[in-house]
């Protein structure tokens, strides 16, 4: 049994030396709990924020995982069942029904999807599109950080919800091509190719109606420039700032007033009531093969830190996952 602990706090971009892989303490199962062997671990951008203060040094951080029950002292779980929990980067965990939930296997739906398009990643996209933006059929949508887990999920969901034109931003020509040929974006912009606002205006000459922003800074500024009067923005994240670099606020924030825009931020944890709706909505499409959970998979707990750092550098396509 092994686990990954934080050993020091980063200044700027984190390094592998700030983590250590160690043997786990001996586990003593108590009544009301279950021992699970983890099958899948998630690495997510928000973990970089936790490293600054909320992730205790010397401990395993919070993180989403899927595990198989090995031993149970609670009537809620039986050996062999799959559970979701948030006990982070470790090969085994002790869970209770209060801090975990059972995952029912569904034919045609990969288990890993429950950390991707059916998990917090997909739910972030769904909350942004459905509850915050209230996306309407035929509307033009701009998604920043489009090649990541939330970005790709947003494209699949927006298509099913009837979006007219879907435009994404990413950091390379290769990713841009993948977004249009494999994921379903109508246009994908490489923000390293010059002014993102100019590229977005060219891709949406009539303007955009709505934006799901995961980046902040210049990506949010470009959306504000190109949004039609009365447009809406769902602000999901600001990955451009998580390492202490760049400005969160866009340079043209007052255009929100001038154009009568609505900008609303949200946290997925405040919208968990939509999870059953998302699962019911997407499951038939996953079973039919009409939608996939886009993933980059790294094998073995030894690769977790490298996968986390690669995700922060934007090297993943879709959701970055660890298969144990």
PDB file of C-alpha atoms in Angstrom:
ATOM      1  CA  UNK A   1       0.000   0.000   0.000  1.00  0.00           C
ATOM      2  CA  UNK A   2       1.433   3.343  -1.058  1.00  0.00           C
ATOM      3  CA  UNK A   3       0.471   7.013  -0.966  1.00  0.00           C
ATOM      4  CA  UNK A   4       1.771  10.353  -2.240  1.00  0.00           C
ATOM      5  CA  UNK A   5       2.360  13.149   0.264  1.00  0.00           C
ATOM      6  CA  UNK A   6       3.149  16.821  -0.137  1.00  0.00           C
ATOM      7  CA  UNK A   7       6.556  17.607   1.400  1.00  0.00           C
ATOM      8  CA  UNK A   8       6.904  21.352   0.656  1.00  0.00           C
ATOM      9  CA  UNK A   9       4.881  24.211  -0.789  1.00  0.00           C
ATOM     10  CA  UNK A  10       5.639  25.508  -4.277  1.00  0.00           C
ATOM     11  CA  UNK A  11       6.624  28.987  -5.330  1.00  0.00           C
ATOM     12  CA  UNK A  12       5.438  29.265  -8.903  1.00  0.00           C
ATOM     13  CA  UNK A  13       5.153  26.093 -10.961  1.00  0.00           C
ATOM     14  CA  UNK A  14       5.395  22.991  -8.729  1.00  0.00           C
ATOM     15  CA  UNK A  15       8.099  20.360  -9.097  1.00  0.00           C
ATOM     16  CA  UNK A  16       8.232  16.629  -8.506  1.00  0.00           C
ATOM     17  CA  UNK A  17      10.567  17.183  -5.541  1.00  0.00           C
ATOM     18  CA  UNK A  18       7.660  18.663  -3.584  1.00  0.00           C
ATOM     19  CA  UNK A  19       6.039  15.224  -3.361  1.00  0.00           C
ATOM     20  CA  UNK A  20       7.078  11.853  -2.026  1.00  0.00           C
ATOM     21  CA  UNK A  21       5.790   8.326  -2.638  1.00  0.00           C
ATOM     22  CA  UNK A  22       5.795   6.390   0.635  1.00  0.00           C
ATOM     23  CA  UNK A  23       4.390   3.222   2.161  1.00  0.00           C
ATOM     24  CA  UNK A  24       1.005   3.776   3.779  1.00  0.00           C
ATOM     25  CA  UNK A  25       0.519   3.313   7.512  1.00  0.00           C
ATOM     26  CA  UNK A  26      -0.994  -0.010   8.528  1.00  0.00           C
ATOM     27  CA  UNK A  27      -4.760   0.151   8.105  1.00  0.00           C
ATOM     28  CA  UNK A  28      -7.078  -0.873  10.945  1.00  0.00           C
ATOM     29  CA  UNK A  29     -10.645  -1.216   9.755  1.00  0.00           C
ATOM     30  CA  UNK A  30     -13.282  -0.046  12.225  1.00  0.00           C
ATOM     31  CA  UNK A  31     -17.024  -0.792  12.287  1.00  0.00           C
ATOM     32  CA  UNK A  32     -18.932   1.379   9.830  1.00  0.00           C
ATOM     33  CA  UNK A  33     -16.042   1.598   7.326  1.00  0.00           C
ATOM     34  CA  UNK A  34     -14.784  -0.273   4.282  1.00  0.00           C
ATOM     35  CA  UNK A  35     -11.340  -0.874   2.801  1.00  0.00           C
ATOM     36  CA  UNK A  36     -11.098  -0.128  -0.919  1.00  0.00           C
ATOM     37  CA  UNK A  37      -8.366  -0.796  -3.449  1.00  0.00           C
ATOM     38  CA  UNK A  38      -8.189   2.202  -5.764  1.00  0.00           C
ATOM     39  CA  UNK A  39      -8.577   1.553  -9.478  1.00  0.00           C
ATOM     40  CA  UNK A  40      -8.532   5.107 -10.863  1.00  0.00           C
ATOM     41  CA  UNK A  41      -7.169   8.408  -9.529  1.00  0.00           C
ATOM     42  CA  UNK A  42      -7.841  11.906 -10.811  1.00  0.00           C
ATOM     43  CA  UNK A  43      -5.437  14.822 -11.133  1.00  0.00           C
ATOM     44  CA  UNK A  44      -7.136  18.214 -11.436  1.00  0.00           C
ATOM     45  CA  UNK A  45      -6.139  21.890 -11.756  1.00  0.00           C
ATOM     46  CA  UNK A  46      -7.727  22.826  -8.414  1.00  0.00           C
ATOM     47  CA  UNK A  47      -5.122  20.680  -6.656  1.00  0.00           C
ATOM     48  CA  UNK A  48      -2.511  23.294  -7.532  1.00  0.00           C
ATOM     49  CA  UNK A  49      -4.503  25.842  -5.525  1.00  0.00           C
ATOM     50  CA  UNK A  50      -4.708  23.440  -2.581  1.00  0.00           C
ATOM     51  CA  UNK A  51      -0.910  23.205  -2.529  1.00  0.00           C
ATOM     52  CA  UNK A  52      -0.588  26.865  -1.506  1.00  0.00           C
ATOM     53  CA  UNK A  53      -2.264  26.458   1.887  1.00  0.00           C
ATOM     54  CA  UNK A  54      -5.101  23.922   2.124  1.00  0.00           C
ATOM     55  CA  UNK A  55      -3.073  20.768   1.409  1.00  0.00           C
ATOM     56  CA  UNK A  56      -1.327  19.948   4.719  1.00  0.00           C
ATOM     57  CA  UNK A  57       2.415  19.394   4.315  1.00  0.00           C
ATOM     58  CA  UNK A  58       3.308  15.815   5.145  1.00  0.00           C
ATOM     59  CA  UNK A  59      -0.110  14.461   4.235  1.00  0.00           C
ATOM     60  CA  UNK A  60      -2.035  13.062   1.271  1.00  0.00           C
ATOM     61  CA  UNK A  61      -4.189  15.717  -0.346  1.00  0.00           C
ATOM     62  CA  UNK A  62      -7.857  15.618  -1.227  1.00  0.00           C
ATOM     63  CA  UNK A  63      -8.590  14.092  -4.626  1.00  0.00           C
ATOM     64  CA  UNK A  64     -11.201  12.112  -6.515  1.00  0.00           C
ATOM     65  CA  UNK A  65     -10.802   8.348  -6.852  1.00  0.00           C
ATOM     66  CA  UNK A  66     -12.658   5.161  -7.733  1.00  0.00           C
ATOM     67  CA  UNK A  67     -11.992   1.998  -5.747  1.00  0.00           C
ATOM     68  CA  UNK A  68     -13.173  -1.585  -5.348  1.00  0.00           C
ATOM     69  CA  UNK A  69     -14.319  -2.713  -1.899  1.00  0.00           C
ATOM     70  CA  UNK A  70     -11.983  -5.369  -0.490  1.00  0.00           C
ATOM     71  CA  UNK A  71     -13.383  -5.644   3.037  1.00  0.00           C
ATOM     72  CA  UNK A  72     -16.453  -4.066   4.590  1.00  0.00           C
ATOM     73  CA  UNK A  73     -17.656  -3.488   8.131  1.00  0.00           C
ATOM     74  CA  UNK A  74     -20.657  -1.463   6.984  1.00  0.00           C
ATOM     75  CA  UNK A  75     -23.946  -2.836   5.616  1.00  0.00           C
ATOM     76  CA  UNK A  76     -23.858  -0.115   2.948  1.00  0.00           C
ATOM     77  CA  UNK A  77     -21.016  -1.737   0.987  1.00  0.00           C
ATOM     78  CA  UNK A  78     -20.213  -5.292  -0.076  1.00  0.00           C
ATOM     79  CA  UNK A  79     -16.882  -6.631  -1.311  1.00  0.00           C
ATOM     80  CA  UNK A  80     -16.514  -6.137  -5.045  1.00  0.00           C
ATOM     81  CA  UNK A  81     -18.633  -2.997  -5.236  1.00  0.00           C
ATOM     82  CA  UNK A  82     -17.180   0.182  -6.720  1.00  0.00           C
ATOM     83  CA  UNK A  83     -17.174   3.406  -4.709  1.00  0.00           C
ATOM     84  CA  UNK A  84     -16.243   7.011  -5.410  1.00  0.00           C
ATOM     85  CA  UNK A  85     -14.336   8.915  -2.722  1.00  0.00           C
ATOM     86  CA  UNK A  86     -12.082  11.955  -2.338  1.00  0.00           C
ATOM     87  CA  UNK A  87      -9.141  10.587  -0.344  1.00  0.00           C
ATOM     88  CA  UNK A  88      -6.551  11.399  -2.943  1.00  0.00           C
ATOM     89  CA  UNK A  89      -3.427   9.806  -4.283  1.00  0.00           C
ATOM     90  CA  UNK A  90      -3.096   6.426  -2.589  1.00  0.00           C
ATOM     91  CA  UNK A  91      -3.437   2.801  -3.609  1.00  0.00           C
ATOM     92  CA  UNK A  92      -5.889   1.957  -0.810  1.00  0.00           C
ATOM     93  CA  UNK A  93      -8.308   3.952   1.305  1.00  0.00           C
ATOM     94  CA  UNK A  94     -10.708   3.499   4.203  1.00  0.00           C
ATOM     95  CA  UNK A  95     -14.108   4.996   3.432  1.00  0.00           C
ATOM     96  CA  UNK A  96     -17.484   5.350   5.111  1.00  0.00           C
ATOM     97  CA  UNK A  97     -20.894   5.773   3.469  1.00  0.00           C
ATOM     98  CA  UNK A  98     -20.851   9.373   4.691  1.00  0.00           C
ATOM     99  CA  UNK A  99     -17.697  10.332   2.765  1.00  0.00           C
ATOM    100  CA  UNK A 100     -18.172   8.183  -0.348  1.00  0.00           C
ATOM    101  CA  UNK A 101     -20.859   6.841  -2.674  1.00  0.00           C
ATOM    102  CA  UNK A 102     -21.447   3.646  -4.605  1.00  0.00           C
ATOM    103  CA  UNK A 103     -20.964   3.594  -8.367  1.00  0.00           C
ATOM    104  CA  UNK A 104     -23.227   1.211 -10.259  1.00  0.00           C
ATOM    105  CA  UNK A 105     -21.597  -0.346 -13.320  1.00  0.00           C
ATOM    106  CA  UNK A 106     -23.616   0.221 -16.495  1.00  0.00           C
ATOM    107  CA  UNK A 107     -22.942  -1.801 -19.671  1.00  0.00           C
ATOM    108  CA  UNK A 108     -21.303   0.330 -22.345  1.00  0.00           C
ATOM    109  CA  UNK A 109     -20.146   3.017 -19.902  1.00  0.00           C
ATOM    110  CA  UNK A 110     -16.453   2.865 -18.942  1.00  0.00           C
ATOM    111  CA  UNK A 111     -15.800   3.062 -15.223  1.00  0.00           C
ATOM    112  CA  UNK A 112     -13.306   5.881 -15.762  1.00  0.00           C
ATOM    113  CA  UNK A 113     -16.112   8.090 -17.095  1.00  0.00           C
ATOM    114  CA  UNK A 114     -17.210   8.583 -13.479  1.00  0.00           C
ATOM    115  CA  UNK A 115     -14.052  10.649 -12.962  1.00  0.00           C
ATOM    116  CA  UNK A 116     -14.439  12.309 -16.356  1.00  0.00           C
ATOM    117  CA  UNK A 117     -17.557  13.255 -18.253  1.00  0.00           C
ATOM    118  CA  UNK A 118     -19.895  11.699 -15.635  1.00  0.00           C
ATOM    119  CA  UNK A 119     -17.840  12.990 -12.707  1.00  0.00           C
ATOM    120  CA  UNK A 120     -16.965  16.425 -11.353  1.00  0.00           C
ATOM    121  CA  UNK A 121     -15.322  17.324 -14.655  1.00  0.00           C
ATOM    122  CA  UNK A 122     -18.427  16.724 -16.758  1.00  0.00           C
ATOM    123  CA  UNK A 123     -20.641  18.149 -14.040  1.00  0.00           C
ATOM    124  CA  UNK A 124     -18.656  21.401 -14.121  1.00  0.00           C
ATOM    125  CA  UNK A 125     -19.368  21.697 -17.827  1.00  0.00           C
ATOM    126  CA  UNK A 126     -23.027  20.746 -17.397  1.00  0.00           C
ATOM    127  CA  UNK A 127     -23.625  23.228 -14.579  1.00  0.00           C
ATOM    128  CA  UNK A 128     -21.986  25.975 -16.604  1.00  0.00           C
ATOM    129  CA  UNK A 129     -23.977  25.266 -19.759  1.00  0.00           C
ATOM    130  CA  UNK A 130     -27.337  24.311 -18.302  1.00  0.00           C
ATOM    131  CA  UNK A 131     -27.734  26.219 -15.034  1.00  0.00           C
ATOM    132  CA  UNK A 132     -25.502  29.284 -15.416  1.00  0.00           C
ATOM    133  CA  UNK A 133     -25.573  29.999 -19.154  1.00  0.00           C
ATOM    134  CA  UNK A 134     -28.961  28.407 -19.847  1.00  0.00           C
ATOM    135  CA  UNK A 135     -27.660  27.561 -23.319  1.00  0.00           C
ATOM    136  CA  UNK A 136     -30.321  27.862 -26.003  1.00  0.00           C
ATOM    137  CA  UNK A 137     -30.521  25.922 -29.298  1.00  0.00           C
ATOM    138  CA  UNK A 138     -28.629  27.639 -32.087  1.00  0.00           C
ATOM    139  CA  UNK A 139     -26.436  29.804 -29.854  1.00  0.00           C
ATOM    140  CA  UNK A 140     -22.714  30.274 -30.493  1.00  0.00           C
ATOM    141  CA  UNK A 141     -20.523  29.098 -27.607  1.00  0.00           C
ATOM    142  CA  UNK A 142     -16.869  29.835 -26.827  1.00  0.00           C
ATOM    143  CA  UNK A 143     -14.995  27.448 -24.496  1.00  0.00           C
ATOM    144  CA  UNK A 144     -11.509  28.249 -23.184  1.00  0.00           C
ATOM    145  CA  UNK A 145      -9.009  25.504 -22.253  1.00  0.00           C
ATOM    146  CA  UNK A 146     -11.005  23.475 -24.731  1.00  0.00           C
ATOM    147  CA  UNK A 147      -8.693  20.440 -24.869  1.00  0.00           C
ATOM    148  CA  UNK A 148      -8.921  19.741 -21.132  1.00  0.00           C
ATOM    149  CA  UNK A 149     -11.449  17.610 -19.307  1.00  0.00           C
ATOM    150  CA  UNK A 150     -14.053  20.325 -18.752  1.00  0.00           C
ATOM    151  CA  UNK A 151     -13.527  21.785 -22.218  1.00  0.00           C
ATOM    152  CA  UNK A 152     -14.053  18.540 -24.115  1.00  0.00           C
ATOM    153  CA  UNK A 153     -17.037  17.604 -21.940  1.00  0.00           C
ATOM    154  CA  UNK A 154     -18.537  21.020 -22.660  1.00  0.00           C
ATOM    155  CA  UNK A 155     -18.303  20.435 -26.406  1.00  0.00           C
ATOM    156  CA  UNK A 156     -20.082  17.072 -26.216  1.00  0.00           C
ATOM    157  CA  UNK A 157     -22.776  18.436 -23.925  1.00  0.00           C
ATOM    158  CA  UNK A 158     -23.293  21.643 -25.882  1.00  0.00           C
ATOM    159  CA  UNK A 159     -23.821  19.667 -29.074  1.00  0.00           C
ATOM    160  CA  UNK A 160     -26.451  17.521 -27.371  1.00  0.00           C
ATOM    161  CA  UNK A 161     -28.093  20.663 -25.962  1.00  0.00           C
ATOM    162  CA  UNK A 162     -28.411  22.136 -29.452  1.00  0.00           C
ATOM    163  CA  UNK A 163     -25.626  24.714 -29.645  1.00  0.00           C
ATOM    164  CA  UNK A 164     -25.267  26.208 -33.092  1.00  0.00           C
ATOM    165  CA  UNK A 165     -21.515  26.848 -33.329  1.00  0.00           C
ATOM    166  CA  UNK A 166     -18.892  25.747 -30.807  1.00  0.00           C
ATOM    167  CA  UNK A 167     -15.497  27.462 -30.712  1.00  0.00           C
ATOM    168  CA  UNK A 168     -12.603  26.517 -28.442  1.00  0.00           C
ATOM    169  CA  UNK A 169      -9.190  27.865 -27.517  1.00  0.00           C
ATOM    170  CA  UNK A 170      -6.110  25.749 -26.892  1.00  0.00           C
ATOM    171  CA  UNK A 171      -2.314  25.997 -26.898  1.00  0.00           C
ATOM    172  CA  UNK A 172      -1.090  24.195 -30.035  1.00  0.00           C
ATOM    173  CA  UNK A 173      -1.962  23.519 -33.647  1.00  0.00           C
ATOM    174  CA  UNK A 174      -2.035  19.782 -32.931  1.00  0.00           C
ATOM    175  CA  UNK A 175      -4.604  20.226 -30.183  1.00  0.00           C
ATOM    176  CA  UNK A 176      -6.658  22.572 -32.337  1.00  0.00           C
ATOM    177  CA  UNK A 177      -6.800  19.957 -35.096  1.00  0.00           C
ATOM    178  CA  UNK A 178      -7.791  17.255 -32.596  1.00  0.00           C
ATOM    179  CA  UNK A 179     -10.596  19.425 -31.223  1.00  0.00           C
ATOM    180  CA  UNK A 180     -12.186  19.888 -34.634  1.00  0.00           C
ATOM    181  CA  UNK A 181     -11.580  16.410 -36.071  1.00  0.00           C
ATOM    182  CA  UNK A 182     -12.168  14.252 -32.981  1.00  0.00           C
ATOM    183  CA  UNK A 183     -14.092  16.173 -30.314  1.00  0.00           C
ATOM    184  CA  UNK A 184     -16.610  18.086 -32.400  1.00  0.00           C
ATOM    185  CA  UNK A 185     -15.657  21.751 -32.149  1.00  0.00           C
ATOM    186  CA  UNK A 186     -16.570  23.787 -35.205  1.00  0.00           C
ATOM    187  CA  UNK A 187     -13.445  25.921 -34.802  1.00  0.00           C
ATOM    188  CA  UNK A 188     -10.405  25.752 -32.511  1.00  0.00           C
ATOM    189  CA  UNK A 189      -7.986  28.638 -31.930  1.00  0.00           C
ATOM    190  CA  UNK A 190      -4.331  28.403 -30.929  1.00  0.00           C
ATOM    191  CA  UNK A 191      -3.916  31.298 -28.514  1.00  0.00           C
ATOM    192  CA  UNK A 192      -0.161  31.280 -29.195  1.00  0.00           C
ATOM    193  CA  UNK A 193      -0.829  32.300 -32.804  1.00  0.00           C
ATOM    194  CA  UNK A 194      -1.458  35.958 -31.949  1.00  0.00           C
ATOM    195  CA  UNK A 195      -4.328  38.028 -30.604  1.00  0.00           C
ATOM    196  CA  UNK A 196      -6.943  35.642 -29.277  1.00  0.00           C
ATOM    197  CA  UNK A 197      -9.602  38.353 -29.477  1.00  0.00           C
ATOM    198  CA  UNK A 198      -8.885  38.830 -33.191  1.00  0.00           C
ATOM    199  CA  UNK A 199      -8.927  35.079 -33.825  1.00  0.00           C
ATOM    200  CA  UNK A 200     -12.218  34.713 -31.952  1.00  0.00           C
ATOM    201  CA  UNK A 201     -13.791  37.609 -33.836  1.00  0.00           C
ATOM    202  CA  UNK A 202     -12.757  36.002 -37.133  1.00  0.00           C
ATOM    203  CA  UNK A 203     -14.166  32.621 -36.078  1.00  0.00           C
ATOM    204  CA  UNK A 204     -17.453  34.249 -34.951  1.00  0.00           C
ATOM    205  CA  UNK A 205     -18.000  37.273 -37.222  1.00  0.00           C
ATOM    206  CA  UNK A 206     -21.521  37.733 -35.855  1.00  0.00           C
ATOM    207  CA  UNK A 207     -20.268  37.496 -32.254  1.00  0.00           C
ATOM    208  CA  UNK A 208     -20.713  34.828 -29.612  1.00  0.00           C
ATOM    209  CA  UNK A 209     -23.757  34.386 -27.396  1.00  0.00           C
ATOM    210  CA  UNK A 210     -22.237  32.563 -24.439  1.00  0.00           C
ATOM    211  CA  UNK A 211     -18.847  31.643 -22.983  1.00  0.00           C
ATOM    212  CA  UNK A 212     -17.661  28.918 -20.592  1.00  0.00           C
ATOM    213  CA  UNK A 213     -14.325  30.221 -19.309  1.00  0.00           C
ATOM    214  CA  UNK A 214     -11.728  28.030 -17.597  1.00  0.00           C
ATOM    215  CA  UNK A 215      -8.704  30.314 -17.997  1.00  0.00           C
ATOM    216  CA  UNK A 216      -9.376  33.918 -16.997  1.00  0.00           C
ATOM    217  CA  UNK A 217      -7.122  36.778 -18.074  1.00  0.00           C
ATOM    218  CA  UNK A 218      -6.797  37.273 -21.832  1.00  0.00           C
ATOM    219  CA  UNK A 219      -9.163  34.404 -22.660  1.00  0.00           C
ATOM    220  CA  UNK A 220     -11.905  36.027 -20.632  1.00  0.00           C
ATOM    221  CA  UNK A 221     -11.003  39.392 -22.134  1.00  0.00           C
ATOM    222  CA  UNK A 222     -11.323  37.973 -25.670  1.00  0.00           C
ATOM    223  CA  UNK A 223     -14.751  36.565 -24.845  1.00  0.00           C
ATOM    224  CA  UNK A 224     -15.916  39.923 -23.479  1.00  0.00           C
ATOM    225  CA  UNK A 225     -14.678  41.642 -26.655  1.00  0.00           C
ATOM    226  CA  UNK A 226     -16.600  39.310 -28.963  1.00  0.00           C
ATOM    227  CA  UNK A 227     -19.761  38.652 -26.936  1.00  0.00           C
ATOM    228  CA  UNK A 228     -22.925  40.109 -28.329  1.00  0.00           C
ATOM    229  CA  UNK A 229     -24.795  42.654 -26.201  1.00  0.00           C
ATOM    230  CA  UNK A 230     -26.666  40.756 -23.519  1.00  0.00           C
ATOM    231  CA  UNK A 231     -24.270  37.797 -23.728  1.00  0.00           C
ATOM    232  CA  UNK A 232     -23.561  35.484 -20.804  1.00  0.00           C
ATOM    233  CA  UNK A 233     -20.359  34.144 -19.247  1.00  0.00           C
ATOM    234  CA  UNK A 234     -20.057  31.178 -16.893  1.00  0.00           C
ATOM    235  CA  UNK A 235     -16.703  31.480 -15.113  1.00  0.00           C
ATOM    236  CA  UNK A 236     -15.524  28.008 -14.127  1.00  0.00           C
ATOM    237  CA  UNK A 237     -11.794  28.479 -13.476  1.00  0.00           C
ATOM    238  CA  UNK A 238      -8.675  30.563 -14.041  1.00  0.00           C
ATOM    239  CA  UNK A 239      -5.879  28.102 -14.846  1.00  0.00           C
ATOM    240  CA  UNK A 240      -3.691  30.887 -16.240  1.00  0.00           C
ATOM    241  CA  UNK A 241      -3.190  32.177 -12.694  1.00  0.00           C
ATOM    242  CA  UNK A 242      -2.864  29.052 -10.552  1.00  0.00           C
ATOM    243  CA  UNK A 243       0.947  29.193 -10.475  1.00  0.00           C
ATOM    244  CA  UNK A 244       1.025  32.835  -9.407  1.00  0.00           C
ATOM    245  CA  UNK A 245       1.403  34.133 -12.948  1.00  0.00           C
ATOM    246  CA  UNK A 246      -0.825  36.484 -14.930  1.00  0.00           C
ATOM    247  CA  UNK A 247      -3.862  38.527 -14.027  1.00  0.00           C
ATOM    248  CA  UNK A 248      -7.211  36.980 -13.180  1.00  0.00           C
ATOM    249  CA  UNK A 249      -9.234  40.052 -14.127  1.00  0.00           C
ATOM    250  CA  UNK A 250      -9.564  40.897 -17.831  1.00  0.00           C
ATOM    251  CA  UNK A 251      -8.360  44.294 -19.114  1.00  0.00           C
ATOM    252  CA  UNK A 252     -11.807  45.163 -20.500  1.00  0.00           C
ATOM    253  CA  UNK A 253     -14.016  44.321 -17.542  1.00  0.00           C
ATOM    254  CA  UNK A 254     -16.083  47.489 -17.887  1.00  0.00           C
ATOM    255  CA  UNK A 255     -17.460  46.166 -21.193  1.00  0.00           C
ATOM    256  CA  UNK A 256     -19.601  43.918 -19.011  1.00  0.00           C
ATOM    257  CA  UNK A 257     -21.452  47.114 -18.103  1.00  0.00           C
ATOM    258  CA  UNK A 258     -21.368  48.719 -21.535  1.00  0.00           C
ATOM    259  CA  UNK A 259     -22.675  45.624 -23.329  1.00  0.00           C
ATOM    260  CA  UNK A 260     -25.067  44.505 -20.593  1.00  0.00           C
ATOM    261  CA  UNK A 261     -23.294  41.175 -20.169  1.00  0.00           C
ATOM    262  CA  UNK A 262     -23.891  38.720 -17.350  1.00  0.00           C
ATOM    263  CA  UNK A 263     -20.795  37.158 -15.758  1.00  0.00           C
ATOM    264  CA  UNK A 264     -21.406  34.522 -13.095  1.00  0.00           C
ATOM    265  CA  UNK A 265     -18.875  32.348 -11.333  1.00  0.00           C
ATOM    266  CA  UNK A 266     -19.701  28.971  -9.826  1.00  0.00           C
ATOM    267  CA  UNK A 267     -18.238  26.019  -7.936  1.00  0.00           C
ATOM    268  CA  UNK A 268     -19.296  22.533  -8.915  1.00  0.00           C
ATOM    269  CA  UNK A 269     -19.554  21.484  -5.244  1.00  0.00           C
ATOM    270  CA  UNK A 270     -22.461  23.922  -4.844  1.00  0.00           C
ATOM    271  CA  UNK A 271     -24.385  22.253  -7.670  1.00  0.00           C
ATOM    272  CA  UNK A 272     -24.192  18.545  -6.888  1.00  0.00           C
ATOM    273  CA  UNK A 273     -27.969  18.279  -7.140  1.00  0.00           C
ATOM    274  CA  UNK A 274     -27.541  18.229 -10.935  1.00  0.00           C
ATOM    275  CA  UNK A 275     -25.389  15.079 -10.907  1.00  0.00           C
ATOM    276  CA  UNK A 276     -28.275  12.556 -11.259  1.00  0.00           C
ATOM    277  CA  UNK A 277     -29.674  14.638 -14.108  1.00  0.00           C
ATOM    278  CA  UNK A 278     -26.294  14.636 -15.888  1.00  0.00           C
ATOM    279  CA  UNK A 279     -25.902  10.868 -15.514  1.00  0.00           C
ATOM    280  CA  UNK A 280     -29.433  10.185 -16.793  1.00  0.00           C
ATOM    281  CA  UNK A 281     -28.881  12.573 -19.700  1.00  0.00           C
ATOM    282  CA  UNK A 282     -25.495  11.255 -20.834  1.00  0.00           C
ATOM    283  CA  UNK A 283     -25.665   7.525 -20.142  1.00  0.00           C
ATOM    284  CA  UNK A 284     -27.692   6.578 -23.245  1.00  0.00           C
ATOM    285  CA  UNK A 285     -25.342   8.619 -25.457  1.00  0.00           C
ATOM    286  CA  UNK A 286     -22.277   6.940 -23.926  1.00  0.00           C
ATOM    287  CA  UNK A 287     -23.836   3.511 -24.396  1.00  0.00           C
ATOM    288  CA  UNK A 288     -24.627   4.296 -28.024  1.00  0.00           C
ATOM    289  CA  UNK A 289     -21.095   5.546 -28.676  1.00  0.00           C
ATOM    290  CA  UNK A 290     -22.385   8.973 -29.665  1.00  0.00           C
ATOM    291  CA  UNK A 291     -20.350  10.548 -26.847  1.00  0.00           C
ATOM    292  CA  UNK A 292     -17.003   9.493 -25.389  1.00  0.00           C
ATOM    293  CA  UNK A 293     -15.206  10.454 -22.192  1.00  0.00           C
ATOM    294  CA  UNK A 294     -12.019  11.951 -23.651  1.00  0.00           C
ATOM    295  CA  UNK A 295      -9.065  10.804 -21.541  1.00  0.00           C
ATOM    296  CA  UNK A 296      -5.301  10.751 -21.230  1.00  0.00           C
ATOM    297  CA  UNK A 297      -4.365   7.754 -19.064  1.00  0.00           C
ATOM    298  CA  UNK A 298      -1.136   7.220 -17.117  1.00  0.00           C
ATOM    299  CA  UNK A 299      -0.533   3.805 -15.530  1.00  0.00           C
ATOM    300  CA  UNK A 300       0.660   3.213 -11.981  1.00  0.00           C
ATOM    301  CA  UNK A 301       0.724   5.372  -8.877  1.00  0.00           C
ATOM    302  CA  UNK A 302       4.407   6.084  -9.591  1.00  0.00           C
ATOM    303  CA  UNK A 303       3.316   8.227 -12.545  1.00  0.00           C
ATOM    304  CA  UNK A 304       0.790  10.321 -10.624  1.00  0.00           C
ATOM    305  CA  UNK A 305       2.978  13.351  -9.893  1.00  0.00           C
ATOM    306  CA  UNK A 306       4.354  13.480 -13.441  1.00  0.00           C
ATOM    307  CA  UNK A 307       0.798  13.250 -14.757  1.00  0.00           C
ATOM    308  CA  UNK A 308      -0.277  16.090 -12.467  1.00  0.00           C
ATOM    309  CA  UNK A 309       2.561  18.327 -13.652  1.00  0.00           C
ATOM    310  CA  UNK A 310       1.915  17.411 -17.290  1.00  0.00           C
ATOM    311  CA  UNK A 311      -1.749  18.340 -16.835  1.00  0.00           C
ATOM    312  CA  UNK A 312      -0.730  21.722 -15.414  1.00  0.00           C
ATOM    313  CA  UNK A 313       1.454  22.227 -18.505  1.00  0.00           C
ATOM    314  CA  UNK A 314      -1.531  21.396 -20.717  1.00  0.00           C
ATOM    315  CA  UNK A 315      -0.071  18.182 -22.125  1.00  0.00           C
ATOM    316  CA  UNK A 316      -3.263  16.152 -21.733  1.00  0.00           C
ATOM    317  CA  UNK A 317      -6.079  15.614 -24.211  1.00  0.00           C
ATOM    318  CA  UNK A 318      -9.319  15.428 -22.259  1.00  0.00           C
ATOM    319  CA  UNK A 319      -9.327  14.303 -18.641  1.00  0.00           C
ATOM    320  CA  UNK A 320      -5.985  13.253 -17.131  1.00  0.00           C
ATOM    321  CA  UNK A 321      -6.385  10.006 -15.178  1.00  0.00           C
ATOM    322  CA  UNK A 322      -4.201   7.473 -13.363  1.00  0.00           C
ATOM    323  CA  UNK A 323      -5.066   3.791 -13.739  1.00  0.00           C
ATOM    324  CA  UNK A 324      -3.794   1.637 -10.885  1.00  0.00           C
TER     325      UNK A 324
END
